[in-house]
Amino acid sequence: MSYLEATNDLYKEAALTPDVGLCCTTNPIWELPGLKIPRIMQEMNYGCGSTVNARDLTNNPKMLYVGVGGGMELLQFSYFNRQKGGVIGVDVVDEMLEASRKNFIEAEAQNDWFKSEFVELKKGDALNLPVEDNSIDVAAQNCLFNIFKAEDLKKAIDEMYRVLKPHGRLVMSDPTCEQPMNDTLRNDDRLRALCLSGSLPIAEYVKALTDAGFGTIEIRARKPYRILDPKNYPTEELIYIESIEVAAIKDPMPEDGPCIFTGKAAIYYGEEPYFDDNKGHILLKNQPIAICDKTAGALADLGRDDIFISESTYHYDGGGCC
């Protein structure tokens, strides 16, 4: 049995018998006016964070969500596009698609504004999406891509890039791990399916996105997720896993490389009202401004004693001068 088959079997079981502990996120459920999320959807929230952010969802975007789970994030996305087929949900597991259909009926009963036709559910594979090129404004996946091994991860990201419109965005939440994992962990199909042993270091995760062509990367959150301990897992040391929330934007790739935002900021505190590096970055005096890592490096290379550059916080919330 391949690791993908093991994953399908696991989530077939999770569709037929909801497993509250399958994934664990500390994110609060979005509280939006008039939005009620059925309990069954919350119990089937098999993610490690959230991919729903209002700033991504203005002007009725066409949305794609891969790996539907119990339909909770599909319902949340529908809140921002109340049109027939405004949101596409893709999953390879028949039982999960059927569970979502049933959950949408419950959602209709609890939300006067919601209709199941707002979501178009499709049987499909993340490695070969049943979606046209350049047709999606916002694509999302939650705790899915970390399951894939390197070759399949590349295919999945390339597929998302293909279906996104220019300047469209791929919004993701996945476990990451900075510590090395042994081969026993890496090759355990069930632990990989459980979103544990496939976790990559953030730098590798981001490189996979930029290699696909995404010109802008935003790391929006980095949170504690799981522990793999020697008593319960085949490891001699304690392994700490975090979850990150990331947006990869289909911007053109800059000649000097991608803009990767990891929560750094610059503060100019010199004698003049502002500092202009003549490369498109203007720093107003005593006003913190978000900068990408590339710009942080360029400013540091100037060797000035009137510009402070913060360390990465791995929490970026928009704005900036890049």
Short mmCIF file of C-alpha atoms in Angstrom, two decimals:
data_model
loop_
_atom_site.label_atom_id
_atom_site.label_comp_id
_atom_site.label_asym_id
_atom_site.label_seq_id
_atom_site.Cartn_x
_atom_site.Cartn_y
_atom_site.Cartn_z
CA MET A 1 0.00 0.00 0.00
CA SER A 2 1.36 3.44 -0.94
CA TYR A 3 1.34 6.38 1.43
CA LEU A 4 -1.40 8.01 -0.67
CA GLU A 5 -3.57 4.90 -0.33
CA ALA A 6 -2.97 4.93 3.43
CA THR A 7 -4.02 8.59 3.50
CA ASN A 8 -7.20 7.90 1.55
CA ASP A 9 -8.13 5.04 3.90
CA LEU A 10 -7.53 7.22 6.96
CA TYR A 11 -9.78 10.02 5.72
CA LYS A 12 -12.42 7.58 4.52
CA GLU A 13 -12.64 6.38 8.13
CA ALA A 14 -12.70 10.00 9.34
CA ALA A 15 -15.60 10.77 7.00
CA LEU A 16 -17.65 7.79 8.13
CA THR A 17 -16.82 8.23 11.83
CA PRO A 18 -15.81 11.82 12.68
CA ASP A 19 -12.62 11.94 14.74
CA VAL A 20 -12.35 15.16 16.75
CA GLY A 21 -8.75 14.45 17.71
CA LEU A 22 -7.49 13.66 14.21
CA CYS A 23 -6.05 17.13 13.79
CA CYS A 24 -5.87 19.81 16.41
CA THR A 25 -5.91 23.55 15.87
CA THR A 26 -5.95 26.27 18.49
CA ASN A 27 -7.52 28.69 16.01
CA PRO A 28 -10.89 29.99 17.17
CA ILE A 29 -13.76 29.41 14.77
CA TRP A 30 -14.43 32.50 12.68
CA GLU A 31 -17.28 34.50 14.25
CA LEU A 32 -18.86 36.37 11.34
CA PRO A 33 -22.23 38.15 11.41
CA GLY A 34 -24.97 35.71 10.48
CA LEU A 35 -22.61 32.72 10.10
CA LYS A 36 -23.43 29.61 12.11
CA ILE A 37 -21.19 26.58 11.72
CA PRO A 38 -22.88 23.23 12.45
CA ARG A 39 -21.27 21.21 15.21
CA ILE A 40 -20.61 18.29 12.85
CA MET A 41 -18.48 20.58 10.68
CA GLN A 42 -16.47 21.66 13.69
CA GLU A 43 -15.95 18.02 14.69
CA MET A 44 -14.70 17.29 11.17
CA ASN A 45 -12.33 20.26 11.06
CA TYR A 46 -9.28 18.23 10.06
CA GLY A 47 -6.93 21.19 9.70
CA CYS A 48 -4.02 22.67 11.61
CA GLY A 49 -4.94 26.35 11.27
CA SER A 50 -7.18 28.51 9.11
CA THR A 51 -7.04 29.53 5.46
CA VAL A 52 -9.93 31.99 5.74
CA ASN A 53 -8.88 35.63 5.84
CA ALA A 54 -11.25 38.45 4.94
CA ARG A 55 -8.57 40.48 3.19
CA ASP A 56 -8.17 37.73 0.59
CA LEU A 57 -11.88 37.48 -0.11
CA THR A 58 -13.12 40.85 -1.39
CA ASN A 59 -15.12 41.36 -4.60
CA ASN A 60 -16.65 37.88 -4.83
CA PRO A 61 -13.51 35.90 -5.67
CA LYS A 62 -13.75 32.55 -7.41
CA MET A 63 -12.41 30.09 -4.84
CA LEU A 64 -10.97 26.59 -4.78
CA TYR A 65 -10.51 24.44 -1.69
CA VAL A 66 -8.64 21.13 -1.99
CA GLY A 67 -9.30 18.45 0.62
CA VAL A 68 -12.84 19.34 1.71
CA GLY A 69 -12.92 17.78 5.18
CA GLY A 70 -16.33 18.31 6.73
CA GLY A 71 -16.96 21.43 4.66
CA MET A 72 -16.35 24.04 7.37
CA GLU A 73 -13.92 26.21 5.43
CA LEU A 74 -16.01 25.80 2.27
CA LEU A 75 -18.94 27.26 4.21
CA GLN A 76 -16.75 30.09 5.49
CA PHE A 77 -15.53 30.85 1.97
CA SER A 78 -19.12 30.81 0.70
CA TYR A 79 -19.89 33.61 3.14
CA PHE A 80 -17.80 35.87 0.89
CA ASN A 81 -19.13 34.61 -2.47
CA ARG A 82 -22.83 33.82 -2.32
CA GLN A 83 -23.13 32.73 -5.93
CA LYS A 84 -23.87 29.38 -7.51
CA GLY A 85 -20.57 27.55 -7.90
CA GLY A 86 -18.63 30.46 -6.40
CA VAL A 87 -16.57 27.98 -4.40
CA ILE A 88 -15.17 24.70 -5.75
CA GLY A 89 -14.34 21.90 -3.34
CA VAL A 90 -12.13 19.04 -4.56
CA ASP A 91 -11.46 15.76 -2.78
CA VAL A 92 -10.31 12.31 -3.84
CA VAL A 93 -12.27 10.52 -1.07
CA ASP A 94 -15.88 9.79 -2.07
CA GLU A 95 -17.00 9.40 1.54
CA MET A 96 -15.64 12.83 2.45
CA LEU A 97 -17.47 14.46 -0.44
CA GLU A 98 -20.70 12.77 0.62
CA ALA A 99 -20.20 13.82 4.26
CA SER A 100 -19.74 17.43 3.14
CA ARG A 101 -22.93 17.31 1.07
CA LYS A 102 -24.87 16.15 4.14
CA ASN A 103 -23.23 18.81 6.30
CA PHE A 104 -24.23 21.53 3.83
CA ILE A 105 -27.86 20.55 4.28
CA GLU A 106 -27.44 21.15 8.02
CA ALA A 107 -25.70 24.45 7.26
CA GLU A 108 -28.66 25.53 5.12
CA ALA A 109 -30.98 24.89 8.06
CA GLN A 110 -28.88 27.09 10.35
CA ASN A 111 -27.99 29.89 7.90
CA ASP A 112 -30.73 31.70 5.99
CA TRP A 113 -28.24 33.11 3.49
CA PHE A 114 -26.51 29.83 2.58
CA LYS A 115 -27.43 27.49 -0.25
CA SER A 116 -25.61 24.25 -1.02
CA GLU A 117 -25.37 25.31 -4.67
CA PHE A 118 -22.85 27.98 -3.62
CA VAL A 119 -20.32 25.11 -3.39
CA GLU A 120 -19.52 22.86 -6.32
CA LEU A 121 -18.04 19.61 -5.04
CA LYS A 122 -15.82 17.70 -7.46
CA LYS A 123 -14.12 14.32 -7.24
CA GLY A 124 -10.50 14.96 -8.01
CA ASP A 125 -6.87 14.63 -7.10
CA ALA A 126 -4.64 17.45 -5.83
CA LEU A 127 -2.01 16.21 -8.28
CA ASN A 128 -4.37 16.61 -11.25
CA LEU A 129 -7.01 19.20 -10.41
CA PRO A 130 -10.29 19.13 -12.39
CA VAL A 131 -10.11 22.91 -12.80
CA GLU A 132 -9.30 25.12 -15.80
CA ASP A 133 -6.09 27.12 -16.15
CA ASN A 134 -6.05 30.69 -14.78
CA SER A 135 -9.61 30.46 -13.44
CA ILE A 136 -9.25 30.83 -9.65
CA ASP A 137 -8.74 33.96 -7.54
CA VAL A 138 -8.08 32.24 -4.20
CA ALA A 139 -7.03 28.61 -3.78
CA ALA A 140 -6.60 26.97 -0.37
CA GLN A 141 -5.57 23.77 1.35
CA ASN A 142 -5.36 22.98 5.04
CA CYS A 143 -3.05 20.30 6.41
CA LEU A 144 -2.81 18.45 3.09
CA PHE A 145 0.41 19.40 1.32
CA ASN A 146 2.58 18.32 4.27
CA ILE A 147 1.42 14.76 3.61
CA PHE A 148 2.99 14.66 0.15
CA LYS A 149 6.49 13.41 -0.53
CA ALA A 150 8.79 15.72 -2.50
CA GLU A 151 7.84 14.72 -6.05
CA ASP A 152 4.11 14.78 -5.32
CA LEU A 153 4.39 18.03 -3.39
CA LYS A 154 5.91 19.65 -6.47
CA LYS A 155 3.03 18.37 -8.61
CA ALA A 156 0.42 19.65 -6.14
CA ILE A 157 1.95 23.13 -5.96
CA ASP A 158 2.37 23.28 -9.74
CA GLU A 159 -1.31 22.40 -10.11
CA MET A 160 -2.35 25.21 -7.79
CA TYR A 161 -0.14 27.63 -9.70
CA ARG A 162 -1.70 26.49 -12.98
CA VAL A 163 -5.31 27.11 -11.96
CA LEU A 164 -4.71 30.49 -10.30
CA LYS A 165 -5.27 33.72 -12.19
CA PRO A 166 -2.35 36.17 -12.39
CA HIS A 167 -1.96 37.76 -8.95
CA GLY A 168 -4.21 35.07 -7.49
CA ARG A 169 -3.22 33.62 -4.15
CA LEU A 170 -2.72 30.19 -2.66
CA VAL A 171 -3.53 30.21 1.06
CA MET A 172 -2.31 27.30 3.15
CA SER A 173 -1.93 25.92 6.63
CA ASP A 174 0.52 23.07 7.22
CA PRO A 175 2.66 21.58 9.99
CA THR A 176 6.38 22.38 9.81
CA CYS A 177 9.38 21.13 11.75
CA GLU A 178 12.88 22.57 12.00
CA GLN A 179 14.39 19.44 13.56
CA PRO A 180 15.56 16.51 11.42
CA MET A 181 13.32 13.44 11.43
CA ASN A 182 14.70 9.92 11.13
CA ASP A 183 13.85 7.65 8.22
CA THR A 184 11.52 5.54 10.33
CA LEU A 185 9.31 8.56 10.97
CA ARG A 186 9.55 9.83 7.40
CA ASN A 187 8.61 6.44 5.95
CA ASP A 188 5.71 5.73 8.30
CA ASP A 189 2.71 6.08 6.00
CA ARG A 190 0.18 6.49 8.80
CA LEU A 191 2.19 9.17 10.61
CA ARG A 192 2.55 10.99 7.30
CA ALA A 193 -1.21 10.72 6.72
CA LEU A 194 -1.77 12.08 10.23
CA CYS A 195 0.07 15.28 9.23
CA LEU A 196 3.08 14.59 11.43
CA SER A 197 6.11 12.99 9.80
CA GLY A 198 5.88 14.81 6.49
CA SER A 199 6.48 18.20 8.12
CA LEU A 200 9.20 20.24 6.39
CA PRO A 201 11.40 23.07 7.66
CA ILE A 202 9.91 26.45 6.75
CA ALA A 203 12.77 27.29 4.37
CA GLU A 204 12.18 24.10 2.35
CA TYR A 205 8.43 24.70 2.35
CA VAL A 206 8.88 28.23 1.03
CA LYS A 207 11.44 27.12 -1.58
CA ALA A 208 8.94 24.61 -2.97
CA LEU A 209 6.54 27.53 -3.52
CA THR A 210 9.04 29.88 -5.10
CA ASP A 211 10.41 27.08 -7.32
CA ALA A 212 6.89 26.82 -8.76
CA GLY A 213 7.01 30.50 -9.71
CA PHE A 214 5.21 32.30 -6.88
CA GLY A 215 6.87 35.72 -6.67
CA THR A 216 5.52 36.78 -3.27
CA ILE A 217 5.29 34.67 -0.11
CA GLU A 218 3.64 35.84 3.11
CA ILE A 219 4.13 33.88 6.33
CA ARG A 220 1.13 34.99 8.34
CA ALA A 221 1.27 32.86 11.46
CA ARG A 222 3.50 30.32 13.21
CA LYS A 223 2.01 28.39 16.11
CA PRO A 224 2.73 25.37 18.33
CA TYR A 225 1.12 22.19 16.98
CA ARG A 226 2.39 18.78 18.17
CA ILE A 227 5.13 16.91 20.00
CA LEU A 228 6.59 13.58 18.90
CA ASP A 229 8.05 12.03 22.03
CA PRO A 230 10.21 8.91 22.48
CA LYS A 231 7.55 7.13 24.56
CA ASN A 232 4.95 7.19 21.80
CA TYR A 233 6.90 7.55 18.56
CA PRO A 234 10.03 5.98 17.03
CA THR A 235 12.37 8.82 17.93
CA GLU A 236 15.19 9.18 20.43
CA GLU A 237 14.60 12.89 20.96
CA LEU A 238 11.62 15.14 21.49
CA ILE A 239 10.48 16.64 18.18
CA TYR A 240 8.54 19.90 18.18
CA ILE A 241 6.12 20.55 15.30
CA GLU A 242 4.57 23.93 14.52
CA SER A 243 1.81 24.92 12.13
CA ILE A 244 2.22 27.86 9.78
CA GLU A 245 -0.27 29.85 7.74
CA VAL A 246 1.14 31.01 4.41
CA ALA A 247 -0.07 32.88 1.34
CA ALA A 248 1.76 32.37 -1.95
CA ILE A 249 0.85 35.01 -4.52
CA LYS A 250 1.11 34.45 -8.27
CA ASP A 251 3.01 37.66 -8.84
CA PRO A 252 5.70 37.82 -11.52
CA MET A 253 9.04 36.63 -10.17
CA PRO A 254 11.29 39.68 -9.57
CA GLU A 255 14.65 39.62 -11.33
CA ASP A 256 16.43 39.61 -7.98
CA GLY A 257 14.33 36.78 -6.55
CA PRO A 258 11.04 36.38 -4.66
CA CYS A 259 9.74 38.71 -1.96
CA ILE A 260 9.38 36.59 1.17
CA PHE A 261 7.71 38.25 4.15
CA THR A 262 8.58 36.64 7.48
CA GLY A 263 7.44 39.45 9.75
CA LYS A 264 10.50 41.72 9.58
CA ALA A 265 10.16 45.49 9.92
CA ALA A 266 12.45 48.47 9.40
CA ILE A 267 12.45 51.70 11.43
CA TYR A 268 14.31 54.79 10.22
CA TYR A 269 15.36 57.18 13.00
CA GLY A 270 17.76 59.57 11.25
CA GLU A 271 17.82 63.35 10.92
CA GLU A 272 15.74 63.65 7.73
CA PRO A 273 11.92 63.28 7.56
CA TYR A 274 12.31 60.07 5.54
CA PHE A 275 14.84 57.74 3.94
CA ASP A 276 14.58 56.73 0.27
CA ASP A 277 16.82 53.92 -0.94
CA ASN A 278 15.94 54.80 -4.56
CA LYS A 279 14.76 51.24 -5.09
CA GLY A 280 11.11 51.80 -4.29
CA HIS A 281 11.38 51.75 -0.49
CA ILE A 282 10.60 54.91 1.47
CA LEU A 283 10.93 54.79 5.25
CA LEU A 284 9.20 57.59 7.15
CA LYS A 285 10.98 58.69 10.28
CA ASN A 286 10.05 56.64 13.37
CA GLN A 287 7.38 54.70 11.45
CA PRO A 288 7.82 50.90 11.43
CA ILE A 289 7.24 49.42 8.00
CA ALA A 290 7.00 45.77 7.01
CA ILE A 291 9.72 44.60 4.64
CA CYS A 292 10.51 41.36 2.89
CA ASP A 293 13.65 39.45 3.79
CA LYS A 294 15.33 40.53 0.55
CA THR A 295 14.80 44.22 1.33
CA ALA A 296 15.93 43.65 4.93
CA GLY A 297 19.21 42.28 3.62
CA ALA A 298 19.69 45.17 1.18
CA LEU A 299 19.05 47.77 3.88
CA ALA A 300 21.41 46.02 6.28
CA ASP A 301 24.12 46.01 3.61
CA LEU A 302 24.00 49.83 3.53
CA GLY A 303 25.67 49.81 6.95
CA ARG A 304 23.68 52.80 8.20
CA ASP A 305 23.43 53.60 11.90
CA ASP A 306 19.95 55.12 11.61
CA ILE A 307 17.93 52.14 10.36
CA PHE A 308 16.81 49.36 12.70
CA ILE A 309 15.75 46.01 11.21
CA SER A 310 13.82 43.60 13.40
CA GLU A 311 14.19 39.84 13.42
CA SER A 312 11.62 37.62 11.72
CA THR A 313 8.45 37.22 13.77
CA TYR A 314 6.82 34.85 11.26
CA HIS A 315 3.62 36.84 11.63
CA TYR A 316 2.99 39.11 8.66
CA ASP A 317 -0.32 40.96 8.33
CA GLY A 318 0.02 42.95 5.13
CA GLY A 319 1.29 46.39 4.23
CA GLY A 320 4.90 47.30 3.70
CA CYS A 321 6.89 48.77 0.87
CA CYS A 322 7.95 45.77 -1.20
#
